[in-house]
Coordinates of C-alpha atoms and ligand atoms in Angstrom, one line a residue:
M16 CA -15.3 -7.0 -18.6
S17 CA -12.9 -5.3 -21.6
H18 CA -10.3 -5.1 -20.2
N19 CA -7.4 -8.9 -19.4
F20 CA -6.7 -10.1 -16.2
S21 CA -6.3 -13.7 -16.9
E22 CA -2.7 -13.8 -19.4
M23 CA -0.7 -16.1 -17.4
V24 CA 2.5 -13.8 -17.6
D25 CA 6.0 -15.6 -17.5
R26 CA 7.4 -12.8 -15.4
R27 CA 10.9 -15.2 -14.2
H28 CA 13.6 -13.7 -15.7
T29 CA 12.9 -9.9 -15.8
N30 CA 14.4 -8.3 -13.3
S31 CA 11.3 -8.7 -11.1
V32 CA 12.0 -8.4 -7.8
K33 CA 7.9 -11.1 -6.8
W34 CA 9.3 -13.6 -9.6
D35 CA 12.9 -13.7 -8.5
V36 CA 12.4 -17.5 -7.1
A37 CA 13.4 -21.2 -8.2
D38 CA 11.1 -22.2 -11.1
N39 CA 9.0 -24.3 -8.4
E40 CA 8.0 -21.4 -7.1
L41 CA 5.2 -19.0 -6.8
P42 CA 5.4 -15.9 -5.3
M43 CA 2.6 -14.2 -3.6
W44 CA 4.1 -12.1 -0.9
V45 CA 5.6 -8.6 -2.6
A46 CA 2.3 -6.0 -3.4
D47 CA 3.3 -6.0 -7.2
M48 CA 0.6 -7.8 -9.6
D49 CA 1.1 -10.6 -11.5
F50 CA -0.9 -8.1 -14.8
R51 CA -0.3 -6.0 -17.5
T52 CA -0.7 -2.3 -17.0
A53 CA -2.9 -0.4 -18.5
P54 CA -3.1 0.3 -22.3
G55 CA -2.6 3.7 -22.2
I56 CA 0.3 4.5 -19.7
V57 CA 2.2 1.8 -22.4
A58 CA 1.1 3.9 -25.6
A59 CA 2.5 7.1 -23.4
I60 CA 5.9 5.4 -23.0
Q61 CA 6.1 3.9 -26.6
K62 CA 5.8 7.9 -28.0
K63 CA 8.5 8.8 -25.2
A64 CA 10.9 5.9 -26.3
A65 CA 10.8 6.2 -29.9
T66 CA 12.2 10.2 -29.5
W67 CA 15.9 8.2 -28.7
I68 CA 15.6 11.6 -26.5
F69 CA 16.1 10.7 -22.5
G70 CA 17.4 14.4 -20.7
Y71 CA 16.3 16.0 -17.5
E72 CA 12.8 16.0 -17.3
E73 CA 11.2 18.4 -15.2
V74 CA 7.4 18.4 -13.8
P75 CA 5.0 20.0 -15.8
Q76 CA 1.8 21.5 -15.1
A77 CA -0.4 18.9 -17.1
Y78 CA 1.1 16.5 -14.0
F79 CA -0.6 18.1 -11.8
D80 CA -3.9 18.7 -13.0
A81 CA -4.0 15.2 -14.1
V82 CA -3.5 14.1 -10.4
Q83 CA -6.4 16.7 -9.5
H84 CA -8.0 15.6 -12.6
W85 CA -7.8 11.5 -11.3
L86 CA -8.4 13.0 -7.5
T87 CA -11.7 14.7 -8.6
T88 CA -13.1 12.8 -10.4
E89 CA -12.0 9.0 -7.9
H90 CA -12.0 10.3 -4.6
N91 CA -14.1 13.5 -4.3
W92 CA -11.4 15.4 -3.5
T93 CA -9.8 19.2 -5.2
P94 CA -6.7 19.6 -4.0
Q95 CA -5.4 22.7 -5.5
T96 CA -2.7 22.1 -7.8
D97 CA 0.1 24.6 -6.2
W98 CA 0.3 22.2 -2.3
M99 CA 1.4 19.2 -5.0
R100 CA 5.1 18.4 -5.2
F101 CA 6.6 15.3 -7.2
V102 CA 7.7 13.4 -5.6
T103 CA 10.4 9.5 -7.1
G104 CA 8.6 7.6 -4.4
V105 CA 6.5 6.8 -1.3
V106 CA 9.0 5.4 0.9
P107 CA 11.8 7.6 0.2
A108 CA 9.7 10.4 0.1
I109 CA 8.0 9.0 4.3
S110 CA 11.9 9.2 5.1
S111 CA 12.5 12.7 3.8
A112 CA 9.3 13.6 6.1
V113 CA 10.5 11.9 9.2
R114 CA 14.0 13.5 9.0
R115 CA 12.1 16.8 8.1
V116 CA 9.2 17.2 9.9
S117 CA 10.7 15.3 12.9
H118 CA 14.1 15.5 15.6
V119 CA 16.1 12.8 16.4
G120 CA 14.9 10.6 19.9
D121 CA 10.8 12.1 18.8
N122 CA 8.6 9.2 18.3
V123 CA 6.4 8.6 15.1
L124 CA 3.2 6.9 16.2
V125 CA 1.8 3.7 13.3
Q126 CA -1.0 1.8 13.9
A127 CA 0.6 -2.5 14.1
P128 CA 0.1 -4.1 12.4
V129 CA 1.0 -2.0 9.6
Y130 CA 3.2 -2.1 6.2
N131 CA 6.6 -3.1 7.8
I132 CA 8.9 -0.7 5.5
F133 CA 7.3 2.3 7.7
Y134 CA 9.6 0.8 10.4
N135 CA 12.3 1.2 8.5
S136 CA 11.7 4.8 7.9
I137 CA 11.6 5.4 11.8
V138 CA 14.1 3.1 13.0
N139 CA 17.2 4.4 10.3
N140 CA 16.3 7.7 10.8
G141 CA 16.8 7.8 14.8
R142 CA 13.6 8.8 15.6
H143 CA 11.0 5.8 17.6
V144 CA 8.1 3.0 16.6
L145 CA 5.6 4.3 18.9
S146 CA 3.3 1.7 18.3
S147 CA -0.9 2.3 18.2
D148 CA -2.1 -1.2 18.3
L149 CA -5.5 -1.4 16.1
H150 CA -7.7 -3.7 18.9
Y151 CA -8.2 -6.7 17.1
A152 CA -11.6 -8.4 17.9
D153 CA -14.4 -11.1 16.2
G154 CA -11.9 -11.0 13.0
Q155 CA -12.0 -7.6 12.9
Y156 CA -9.8 -5.2 13.7
S157 CA -10.4 -1.2 15.4
I158 CA -8.5 1.8 16.5
D159 CA -8.2 1.7 20.1
W160 CA -9.1 5.8 21.0
D161 CA -7.6 6.0 24.5
N162 CA -4.7 4.4 23.2
L163 CA -3.9 6.7 20.0
A164 CA -5.4 9.9 22.1
T165 CA -2.7 8.7 25.0
K166 CA 0.3 8.3 22.4
M167 CA -0.7 11.1 20.5
A168 CA -0.7 13.9 23.7
D169 CA 3.2 12.3 24.2
P170 CA 4.8 15.2 24.1
L171 CA 7.8 13.6 22.1
T172 CA 5.0 12.6 19.4
S173 CA 5.7 14.4 16.4
M174 CA 5.0 12.9 13.6
M175 CA 1.7 9.8 12.9
I176 CA 2.7 7.5 9.7
L177 CA -1.6 6.8 8.5
C178 CA -1.7 4.1 5.5
N179 CA -4.5 4.8 4.6
P180 CA -6.3 2.3 3.8
H181 CA -4.2 0.1 5.7
N182 CA -1.9 -2.7 4.4
P183 CA -1.3 -5.5 5.5
V184 CA -5.3 -5.6 7.5
G185 CA -7.5 -4.0 4.1
K186 CA -9.6 -2.0 6.3
I187 CA -10.7 1.9 4.8
W188 CA -10.8 4.4 7.2
T189 CA -14.3 6.3 7.7
P190 CA -14.3 10.0 7.1
D191 CA -15.9 9.8 11.3
E192 CA -12.2 7.4 12.1
L193 CA -10.6 10.4 10.0
R194 CA -11.9 13.4 11.2
R195 CA -11.0 11.6 14.5
I196 CA -7.7 10.8 14.2
G197 CA -7.2 14.3 12.2
E198 CA -8.4 16.7 16.0
L199 CA -6.3 13.8 17.8
A200 CA -3.3 15.2 16.2
A201 CA -4.1 19.3 15.9
T202 CA -4.8 19.1 19.5
N203 CA -0.7 17.6 19.6
H204 CA 0.3 19.2 17.3
V205 CA 0.9 15.7 15.2
T206 CA 1.8 16.0 11.4
V207 CA 0.0 13.4 10.0
F208 CA 1.6 11.2 7.0
S209 CA -1.5 9.5 4.9
D210 CA 0.0 7.3 3.0
E211 CA -2.5 6.4 0.7
I212 CA -0.5 4.1 -1.8
H213 CA -3.1 1.7 -1.9
G214 CA -6.5 4.1 -2.5
D215 CA -7.2 3.1 -5.7
I216 CA -7.4 -0.1 -5.1
T217 CA -11.3 -0.8 -3.3
T218 CA -14.0 -3.7 -3.9
P219 CA -16.7 -1.6 -6.8
G220 CA -18.8 0.7 -4.3
K221 CA -16.4 0.8 -1.9
G222 CA -14.2 4.0 -2.4
Y223 CA -11.8 5.5 0.0
T224 CA -11.7 9.3 1.6
P225 CA -8.6 10.9 1.3
F226 CA -7.7 12.3 5.4
A227 CA -7.1 15.7 3.8
S228 CA -10.8 15.4 2.4
A229 CA -11.8 14.3 5.3
S230 CA -11.9 18.4 7.0
D231 CA -10.2 21.1 7.2
T232 CA -8.6 20.0 10.6
C233 CA -7.0 16.7 8.0
A234 CA -5.8 19.6 5.7
A235 CA -4.2 21.6 7.9
V236 CA -1.7 18.2 9.9
S237 CA -1.7 16.3 6.8
I238 CA 0.8 15.3 4.5
T239 CA -0.6 12.7 2.1
A240 CA 1.0 10.3 -0.7
V241 CA -0.2 9.4 -3.6
S242 CA 1.0 7.7 -6.7
P243 CA 0.1 5.6 -9.6
S244 CA 2.4 2.3 -8.5
K245 CA 0.4 0.2 -7.0
T246 CA -3.1 0.9 -8.6
F247 CA -1.2 0.6 -12.1
N248 CA 1.3 -1.9 -11.2
V249 CA 4.5 0.2 -11.9
A250 CA 6.7 0.4 -9.1
A251 CA 9.5 0.6 -11.4
L252 CA 8.3 3.6 -12.8
H253 CA 8.9 5.6 -9.3
A254 CA 6.3 8.7 -9.1
A255 CA 4.4 9.9 -6.4
T256 CA 2.9 13.4 -5.7
L257 CA 2.9 15.0 -2.2
I258 CA 0.1 17.2 -1.2
I259 CA 0.6 20.0 1.6
P260 CA -2.0 22.4 2.2
D261 CA 0.0 23.7 4.4
E262 CA 2.7 26.6 3.2
N263 CA 5.0 26.4 6.0
R264 CA 4.3 22.8 6.2
R265 CA 5.1 22.6 2.6
N266 CA 7.7 23.9 2.5
V267 CA 9.7 22.1 5.0
V268 CA 9.0 18.8 3.0
D269 CA 10.0 20.7 0.2
R270 CA 13.1 21.3 1.5
G271 CA 13.7 18.4 2.2
I272 CA 12.6 16.4 -0.5
N273 CA 15.1 18.9 -2.7
T274 CA 18.0 17.6 -0.4
D275 CA 17.6 14.2 -0.8
E276 CA 17.0 14.4 -4.1
L277 CA 14.0 12.9 -4.6
A278 CA 12.1 15.3 -7.2
E279 CA 13.3 15.0 -10.7
P280 CA 11.7 12.3 -12.6
N281 CA 13.2 9.5 -14.9
A282 CA 12.6 10.6 -18.5
F283 CA 9.1 7.5 -18.4
A284 CA 7.4 9.3 -15.1
I285 CA 6.0 11.7 -16.2
D286 CA 4.0 10.9 -19.5
G287 CA 3.4 8.0 -17.6
S288 CA 2.1 9.1 -14.6
I289 CA -0.2 11.3 -17.4
A290 CA -1.4 8.5 -18.9
A291 CA -2.1 6.9 -16.4
Y292 CA -4.6 9.6 -15.0
T293 CA -5.9 11.1 -17.7
T294 CA -7.0 7.5 -19.2
G295 CA -7.3 4.2 -17.4
A296 CA -10.1 5.1 -15.1
D297 CA -11.8 2.7 -17.0
W298 CA -9.0 -0.1 -16.4
V299 CA -8.8 0.1 -12.8
H300 CA -12.3 0.0 -12.4
D301 CA -12.3 -3.4 -14.3
L302 CA -8.9 -4.6 -12.1
N303 CA -11.6 -3.6 -8.7
R304 CA -14.2 -6.2 -10.0
Q305 CA -11.0 -8.8 -10.8
I306 CA -9.5 -8.0 -7.2
T307 CA -12.7 -8.6 -5.0
A308 CA -13.6 -11.8 -7.1
N309 CA -10.1 -12.8 -6.3
R310 CA -11.1 -11.8 -2.7
Q311 CA -14.1 -13.9 -2.2
A312 CA -11.9 -17.1 -3.3
V313 CA -9.6 -17.0 -1.5
T314 CA -12.3 -16.4 1.1
A315 CA -15.0 -19.0 -0.1
F316 CA -11.5 -21.8 0.2
V317 CA -10.4 -21.2 3.4
Q318 CA -14.2 -21.3 4.8
E319 CA -14.2 -24.9 3.0
N320 CA -11.2 -26.4 3.0
L321 CA -9.3 -24.6 5.7
P322 CA -12.1 -23.7 8.8
E323 CA -9.0 -23.7 11.2
L324 CA -7.9 -20.0 8.5
H325 CA -10.5 -17.2 8.4
V326 CA -9.7 -14.5 6.8
I327 CA -10.2 -11.4 7.4
A328 CA -13.2 -9.3 5.8
G329 CA -11.6 -6.4 3.7
D330 CA -12.8 -3.9 1.4
A331 CA -9.4 -2.5 -0.2
T332 CA -5.8 -4.0 -1.6
Y333 CA -4.8 -6.8 -2.9
L334 CA -3.4 -8.2 -0.7
V335 CA -5.5 -10.3 1.8
W336 CA -5.1 -10.8 6.2
I337 CA -5.8 -14.5 7.4
D338 CA -5.8 -15.5 10.8
C339 CA -4.2 -19.0 11.4
R340 CA -3.7 -18.4 15.8
D341 CA -6.4 -21.4 15.4
V342 CA -2.8 -23.8 13.1
T343 CA 0.1 -21.2 15.0
T344 CA 1.6 -17.9 16.7
D345 CA 4.7 -18.9 15.1
T346 CA 3.6 -17.8 11.3
Q347 CA 7.0 -17.6 10.5
A348 CA 7.2 -21.0 11.1
L349 CA 4.2 -22.0 9.3
C350 CA 4.9 -20.1 5.9
Q351 CA 8.2 -21.2 5.6
V352 CA 6.7 -25.8 6.0
I353 CA 4.4 -24.1 3.2
R354 CA 7.1 -22.6 1.0
Q355 CA 9.5 -25.6 1.8
T356 CA 6.9 -28.2 1.2
T357 CA 4.8 -26.9 -2.2
G358 CA 6.7 -23.6 -3.6
L359 CA 4.3 -21.3 -2.4
F360 CA 5.7 -18.2 -1.2
I361 CA 4.0 -15.7 1.5
T362 CA 3.9 -12.7 3.3
A363 CA 4.2 -13.6 7.7
G364 CA 2.7 -11.5 9.1
A365 CA 5.5 -10.8 11.9
V366 CA 7.4 -7.8 9.9
Y367 CA 4.0 -5.8 10.2
G368 CA 4.2 -6.0 14.0
G369 CA 1.5 -6.2 16.5
N370 CA -0.6 -9.5 16.6
G371 CA 1.2 -10.1 13.0
H372 CA 2.6 -12.7 14.5
D373 CA -0.7 -14.7 13.9
F374 CA -1.5 -13.6 10.6
V375 CA -0.1 -14.6 6.6
R376 CA -0.7 -11.8 4.3
I377 CA -1.2 -13.0 0.3
N378 CA -0.8 -11.6 -2.7
V379 CA -3.8 -12.3 -4.7
A380 CA -3.4 -9.7 -7.6
C381 CA -3.5 -12.6 -10.3
P382 CA -4.9 -14.2 -13.0
A383 CA -7.9 -16.9 -10.9
E384 CA -6.3 -19.9 -12.6
R385 CA -3.1 -19.0 -11.1
L386 CA -4.6 -17.9 -7.6
A387 CA -6.5 -21.5 -7.7
D388 CA -2.9 -22.9 -7.9
G389 CA -1.8 -20.8 -4.8
L390 CA -5.2 -22.2 -3.5
D391 CA -4.0 -25.9 -3.9
R392 CA -0.4 -25.0 -2.4
L393 CA -1.8 -23.7 1.6
K394 CA -3.8 -26.7 1.3
R395 CA -1.0 -28.7 1.1
G396 CA 1.1 -26.6 3.0
L397 CA -0.7 -26.5 5.4
Q398 CA -1.0 -29.9 6.3
A399 CA 2.5 -30.7 6.0
F400 CA 2.2 -28.6 9.0
R401 CA 0.6 -30.2 10.7
Q402 CA 1.9 -33.9 10.3
Q403 CA 5.0 -32.3 11.3
N404 CA 3.7 -30.1 13.8
N405 CA 1.5 -33.2 15.3
Ligands
PLP510 C1 1.5 1.4 2.3 C2 2.3 1.5 1.9 N1 3.7 2.4 1.1 C3 4.2 2.3 0.2 C4 4.4 0.9 -0.6 C5 5.8 1.3 -1.4 O1 6.2 2.6 -2.1 P1 7.1 2.9 -3.1 O2 7.0 1.5 -4.2 O3 6.3 3.9 -4.1 O4 8.2 3.8 -2.4 C6 4.3 0.6 -0.6 C7 4.3 -1.6 -1.1 O5 4.0 -2.2 -0.9 C8 3.0 0.3 1.3 O6 2.1 -0.2 0.6

């Protein structure tokens, strides 16, 4: 591997949300990696900083060309650049789209357990969360198609937020599954917002399929969001792209992102994103090898040391979803004990809805040495929990 993913970067006292923890604590919660970003991005930002000029920025054609290049070369999808709009983040864009595409009181469909902030974007805008919970059996999640069809057909359902690939369960949806979602959405006049922020982080050889690329029907009902933020660990660059093939839907969303003031980049967003998308492929491929190794390390450690837990097999995201129901169905309490006794800070799954209360989510995007520390703490924390609950 030509890039270094073993450096133990000290991120304490750097305004990092993730590392705003006590001295003895080890954060493995929020989706933010402990790796320095790709060299091409740093060079582009340094070049920009050296100009000493940070006036209002516009989005050049080169930005959209770079997004198109990335999606073509990495994901075999070549959306037209005039379908694209720059936005300052995926979550703000979801909230804006909810306000424009649905009406107060409508249902917005999700598939719990799912990224918790989707719920905020829906509820904070006066819409109802309608979940077609993922079906869980034999350690695997799948779509309950009858349930999804019924919920799509509810006249109050106007929008679905699809997590593709899925955070927290780490699942890559197949082209067939995506096509089926697209058909249901088209039949029921539901717009599908496909959040593809985790799409670049997949096991080597197991790429994801962009929803809009799965069929013409999917493209027609879709709003897709992509971003370098998870891929390159540049969340605070605040850069993302919406891709909306349907002209009417594009115009509606375009009005939203402009009136919500989400369409103007900061001084580093454009140069940083172009560098990511045009020079960062090798770095991401190396990163994916490291994350896959880390995922395998967690799975092996749990099998050997903590057989009462079950790691859900996943091929996407750097988040590992672990079934703890043989220990407790209240992982909030479990995570509290783990944090209090060992300092390991992981996420209790209840916030993701569905059967999340039986699970914990662990962020494994860190050097192997730090991961080993985390796993050791997990083991000790679990022992402490068992002792306290016996
Ligand atoms: C599925 C998903 N969407 C969006 C985000 C955040 O996006 P942004 O920082 O661009 O608002 C995250 C962060 O964890 C995520 O997991």
